[in-house]
Short mmCIF file of C-alpha atoms in Angstrom, two decimals:
data_model
loop_
_atom_site.label_atom_id
_atom_site.label_comp_id
_atom_site.label_asym_id
_atom_site.label_seq_id
_atom_site.Cartn_x
_atom_site.Cartn_y
_atom_site.Cartn_z
CA UNK V 2 0.00 0.00 0.00
CA UNK V 3 1.41 3.41 -0.97
CA UNK V 4 0.50 4.89 2.43
CA UNK V 5 3.03 2.78 4.33
CA UNK V 6 5.87 2.71 1.82
CA UNK V 7 5.54 6.34 0.82
CA UNK V 8 5.35 7.70 4.32
CA UNK V 9 8.48 5.83 5.34
CA UNK V 10 10.36 7.19 2.33
CA UNK V 11 9.32 10.73 3.15
CA UNK V 12 10.73 10.45 6.67
CA UNK V 13 14.05 9.37 5.25
CA UNK V 14 14.04 12.45 3.04
CA UNK V 15 12.97 15.24 5.43
CA UNK V 16 11.49 15.94 7.93
CA UNK V 17 -9.47 12.01 3.85
CA UNK V 18 -11.75 13.87 5.08
CA UNK V 19 -11.25 17.38 3.89
CA UNK V 20 -12.90 20.37 5.51
CA UNK V 21 -13.34 23.66 3.67
CA UNK V 22 -13.30 25.96 6.67
CA UNK V 23 -13.32 29.70 6.11
CA UNK V 24 -10.90 32.08 7.77
CA UNK V 25 -11.79 35.72 8.47
CA UNK V 26 -8.69 36.89 6.59
CA UNK V 27 -7.17 35.93 3.24
CA UNK V 28 -4.73 33.07 2.97
CA UNK V 29 -1.05 33.61 2.27
CA UNK V 30 1.80 31.50 0.88
CA UNK V 31 4.29 33.73 2.71
CA UNK V 32 7.40 31.81 3.61
CA UNK V 33 6.76 29.17 0.93
CA UNK V 34 9.50 27.60 -1.19
CA UNK V 35 9.11 25.14 -4.11
CA UNK V 36 10.99 21.86 -3.86
CA UNK V 37 13.91 21.01 -6.13
CA UNK V 38 11.84 18.93 -8.54
CA UNK V 39 8.27 17.98 -9.36
CA UNK V 40 6.47 15.93 -12.03
CA UNK V 41 5.75 17.84 -15.23
CA UNK V 42 2.54 19.82 -14.97
CA UNK V 43 2.36 19.57 -11.17
CA UNK V 44 2.82 22.78 -9.19
CA UNK V 45 1.53 22.70 -5.64
CA UNK V 46 1.56 25.39 -2.97
CA UNK V 47 0.05 25.93 0.47
CA UNK V 48 -1.60 28.81 2.26
CA UNK V 49 -2.05 29.83 5.87
CA UNK V 50 -4.34 32.60 7.15
CA UNK V 51 -2.59 35.96 7.35
CA UNK V 52 -4.17 36.47 10.80
CA UNK V 53 -5.39 34.20 13.59
CA UNK V 54 -6.78 34.86 17.09
CA UNK V 55 -5.68 33.09 20.27
CA UNK V 56 -8.00 32.90 23.28
CA UNK V 57 -6.15 34.56 26.16
CA UNK V 58 -7.65 32.16 28.70
CA UNK V 59 -7.47 28.76 27.00
CA UNK V 60 -4.69 29.64 24.52
CA UNK V 61 -6.74 27.78 21.89
CA UNK V 62 -6.89 28.75 18.24
CA UNK V 63 -8.02 27.30 14.92
CA UNK V 64 -6.81 27.96 11.41
CA UNK V 65 -7.08 26.58 7.89
CA UNK V 66 -4.18 24.97 6.05
CA UNK V 67 -4.90 24.95 2.32
CA UNK V 68 -3.12 23.13 -0.48
CA UNK V 69 -3.61 24.06 -4.14
CA UNK V 70 -2.47 22.49 -7.40
CA UNK V 71 -1.55 25.40 -9.66
CA UNK V 72 -0.28 23.09 -12.38
CA UNK V 73 -1.77 21.87 -15.63
CA UNK V 74 -2.40 18.25 -14.61
CA UNK V 75 -3.61 16.30 -11.60
CA UNK V 76 -1.08 15.33 -8.96
CA UNK V 77 -0.25 11.74 -8.13
CA UNK V 78 -0.65 10.67 -4.51
CA UNK V 79 0.80 13.38 -2.25
CA UNK V 80 1.22 14.03 1.48
CA UNK V 81 0.66 17.36 3.22
CA UNK V 82 2.08 17.66 6.73
CA UNK V 83 1.28 20.21 9.43
CA UNK V 84 3.95 20.64 12.11
CA UNK V 85 4.02 23.10 15.02
CA UNK V 86 7.17 24.39 16.73
CA UNK V 87 7.94 26.32 19.90
CA UNK V 88 4.92 28.03 21.45
CA UNK V 89 2.56 26.75 18.73
CA UNK V 90 1.30 23.23 19.44
CA UNK V 91 -0.77 21.49 16.78
CA UNK V 92 -3.39 19.40 18.58
CA UNK V 93 -5.48 18.14 15.66
CA UNK V 94 -5.85 18.33 11.88
CA UNK V 95 -9.28 17.13 10.87
CA UNK V 96 -9.17 14.20 8.47
CA UNK V 97 -5.44 13.60 9.02
CA UNK V 98 -3.31 11.28 11.17
CA UNK V 99 -0.94 12.18 14.02
CA UNK V 100 2.77 11.49 13.78
CA UNK V 101 3.85 9.48 16.86
CA UNK V 102 5.76 11.52 19.43
CA UNK V 103 8.91 9.44 19.04
CA UNK V 104 8.96 10.15 15.30
CA UNK V 105 8.52 13.92 15.39
CA UNK V 106 11.38 16.25 14.49
CA UNK V 107 13.27 17.99 17.28
CA UNK V 108 11.29 20.90 18.69
CA UNK V 109 8.00 19.84 17.10
CA UNK V 110 4.87 20.44 19.16
CA UNK V 111 2.40 18.23 17.38
CA UNK V 112 2.67 16.89 13.83
CA UNK V 113 0.02 15.50 11.49
CA UNK V 114 0.14 14.12 7.95
CA UNK V 115 -2.68 14.27 5.41
CA UNK V 116 -2.83 11.75 2.56
CA UNK V 117 -4.27 13.05 -0.71
CA UNK V 118 -4.76 10.43 -3.44
CA UNK V 119 -4.88 13.07 -6.20
CA UNK V 120 -5.47 16.79 -6.57
CA UNK V 121 -6.85 17.97 -9.91
CA UNK V 122 -5.33 20.87 -11.81
CA UNK V 123 -6.66 24.10 -10.32
CA UNK V 124 -8.19 22.31 -7.34
CA UNK V 125 -7.50 22.87 -3.66
CA UNK V 126 -8.22 21.16 -0.35
CA UNK V 127 -8.55 22.85 3.03
CA UNK V 128 -7.87 21.23 6.39
CA UNK V 129 -9.03 22.59 9.74
CA UNK V 130 -6.12 22.82 12.19
CA UNK V 131 -6.65 23.02 15.95
CA UNK V 132 -3.79 24.34 18.04
CA UNK V 133 -2.75 26.07 21.22
CA UNK V 134 -0.35 28.99 21.46
CA UNK V 135 1.64 29.90 24.56
CA UNK V 136 1.56 33.69 24.30
CA UNK V 137 4.64 33.92 26.53
CA UNK V 138 6.73 32.34 23.78
CA UNK V 139 7.33 32.32 20.04
CA UNK V 140 5.70 29.78 17.76
CA UNK V 141 6.10 28.58 14.20
CA UNK V 142 4.24 26.30 11.82
CA UNK V 143 5.49 24.35 8.82
CA UNK V 144 3.64 22.81 5.84
CA UNK V 145 5.78 20.50 3.69
CA UNK V 146 4.26 18.67 0.70
CA UNK V 147 5.82 15.53 -0.73
CA UNK V 148 5.03 12.93 -3.34
CA UNK V 149 3.17 10.05 -1.73
CA UNK V 150 5.13 7.42 -3.64
CA UNK V 151 8.68 8.68 -3.37
CA UNK V 152 11.17 11.06 -1.79
CA UNK V 153 10.40 14.23 -3.72
CA UNK V 154 9.75 17.46 -1.84
CA UNK V 155 7.24 19.48 -3.89
CA UNK V 156 6.81 22.50 -1.62
CA UNK V 157 7.47 23.73 1.89
CA UNK V 158 5.91 26.69 3.67
CA UNK V 159 7.86 27.67 6.75
CA UNK V 160 8.72 27.15 9.47
CA UNK V 161 6.98 30.53 9.55
CA UNK V 162 6.05 32.41 12.74
CA UNK V 163 2.75 33.71 14.02
CA UNK V 164 2.97 36.52 16.53
CA UNK V 165 2.27 40.10 17.58
CA UNK V 166 4.32 43.10 18.65
CA UNK V 167 1.23 44.50 20.43
CA UNK V 168 0.10 42.00 23.11
CA UNK V 169 -3.45 42.29 24.43
CA UNK V 170 -3.37 40.40 27.76
CA UNK V 171 -6.55 42.04 29.10
CA UNK V 172 -8.62 41.38 25.98
CA UNK V 173 -10.60 38.18 25.28
CA UNK V 174 -8.13 37.16 22.61
CA UNK V 175 -4.87 38.15 20.98
CA UNK V 176 -4.61 38.54 17.19
CA UNK V 177 -1.44 37.03 15.71
CA UNK V 178 -0.05 37.89 12.27
CA UNK V 179 1.67 35.47 9.91
CA UNK V 180 5.36 36.26 9.49
CA UNK V 181 5.67 38.09 12.82
CA UNK V 182 7.78 36.96 15.75
CA UNK V 183 5.72 37.08 18.93
CA UNK V 184 6.54 39.62 21.66
CA UNK V 185 5.05 38.49 25.00
CA UNK V 186 3.24 41.01 27.19
CA UNK V 187 5.66 43.00 29.34
CA UNK V 188 8.63 42.43 27.07
CA UNK V 189 10.48 45.47 25.75
CA UNK V 190 9.51 45.70 22.09
CA UNK V 191 12.43 47.99 21.30
CA UNK V 192 14.82 45.28 22.43
CA UNK V 193 13.18 42.63 20.29
CA UNK V 194 14.46 41.59 16.87
CA UNK V 195 12.62 42.78 13.80
CA UNK V 196 9.51 40.66 13.15
CA UNK V 197 10.75 39.49 9.76
CA UNK V 198 10.27 36.03 8.37
CA UNK V 199 13.07 33.59 9.05
CA UNK V 200 14.80 32.14 6.03
CA UNK V 201 12.65 29.33 4.69
CA UNK V 202 14.97 28.13 1.98
CA UNK V 203 18.63 27.66 1.26
CA UNK V 204 20.45 29.93 -1.22
CA UNK V 205 19.64 29.45 -4.88
CA UNK V 206 21.04 26.20 -6.20
CA UNK V 207 21.17 24.59 -2.77
CA UNK V 208 18.80 22.16 -1.09
CA UNK V 209 15.61 23.53 0.48
CA UNK V 210 15.48 24.09 4.23
CA UNK V 211 13.96 20.75 5.12
CA UNK V 212 16.89 18.95 3.51
CA UNK V 213 19.79 21.27 4.31
CA UNK V 214 18.77 22.85 7.59
CA UNK V 215 18.30 19.78 9.73
CA UNK V 216 14.56 20.26 10.33
CA UNK V 217 13.49 16.74 9.51
CA UNK V 218 9.79 17.30 9.10
CA UNK V 219 8.39 13.85 9.72
CA UNK V 220 5.58 13.79 7.18
CA UNK V 221 5.89 10.04 6.90
CA UNK V 222 6.83 9.18 10.45
CA UNK V 223 3.60 7.39 11.21
CA UNK V 224 3.91 5.41 8.01
CA UNK V 225 7.41 4.31 8.96
CA UNK V 226 6.08 3.26 12.33
CA UNK V 227 3.37 1.24 10.63
CA UNK V 228 5.76 -0.52 8.29
CA UNK V 229 7.71 -1.79 11.30
CA UNK V 230 4.64 -3.72 12.42
CA UNK V 231 3.78 -6.97 10.74
CA UNK V 232 0.20 -7.11 9.43
CA UNK V 233 -2.07 -9.58 11.11
CA UNK V 234 -3.31 -12.55 9.18
CA UNK V 235 -6.95 -13.41 9.49
#
């Protein structure tokens, strides 16, 4: 089955129920980088909301991770992963499977992989992501996309931060902006680094971040775990 073999191969490389949830702000591919190669006619990308809100009491938030095929032909089987880092913990991705804790990349706070058998040219799929955000820290999210039958990275968005330079601790929630490093309440903003995006790709001609930077986004970790188990015979 492609699910097991493909997921294991993806782990070695790097790191479906689909819900079309609407976000109050437009999506953005900010921080996205195409992979080094892709099948002819296949051109995928992902989007995250440009703004999310975190409940100041529960620290809960929801967002939509969207994948789109901008190419001229349908994709083969592909895998979209959603991985949280630092203060951002991914707690669920509806219609997707969790990566076991022991198989997550270093620093990951929750990781899920979403199997997509095919995505038609011009089509997109949206997945509802549930998460928590510790507003006293800085959090990032990463969306890598790989071929489901091999070791090809098609696209990676992030790790990209969500955050604010204007904390609202006394309000019901805190709005966080994509591409902004979070400044916790009470911290001196003037002493904080500029809220620019971190580098999400290696220099031109080099491997993308997931391959060269050591962030092994475990899109196929659960699949590798499954392949280690012998199937039962009935």
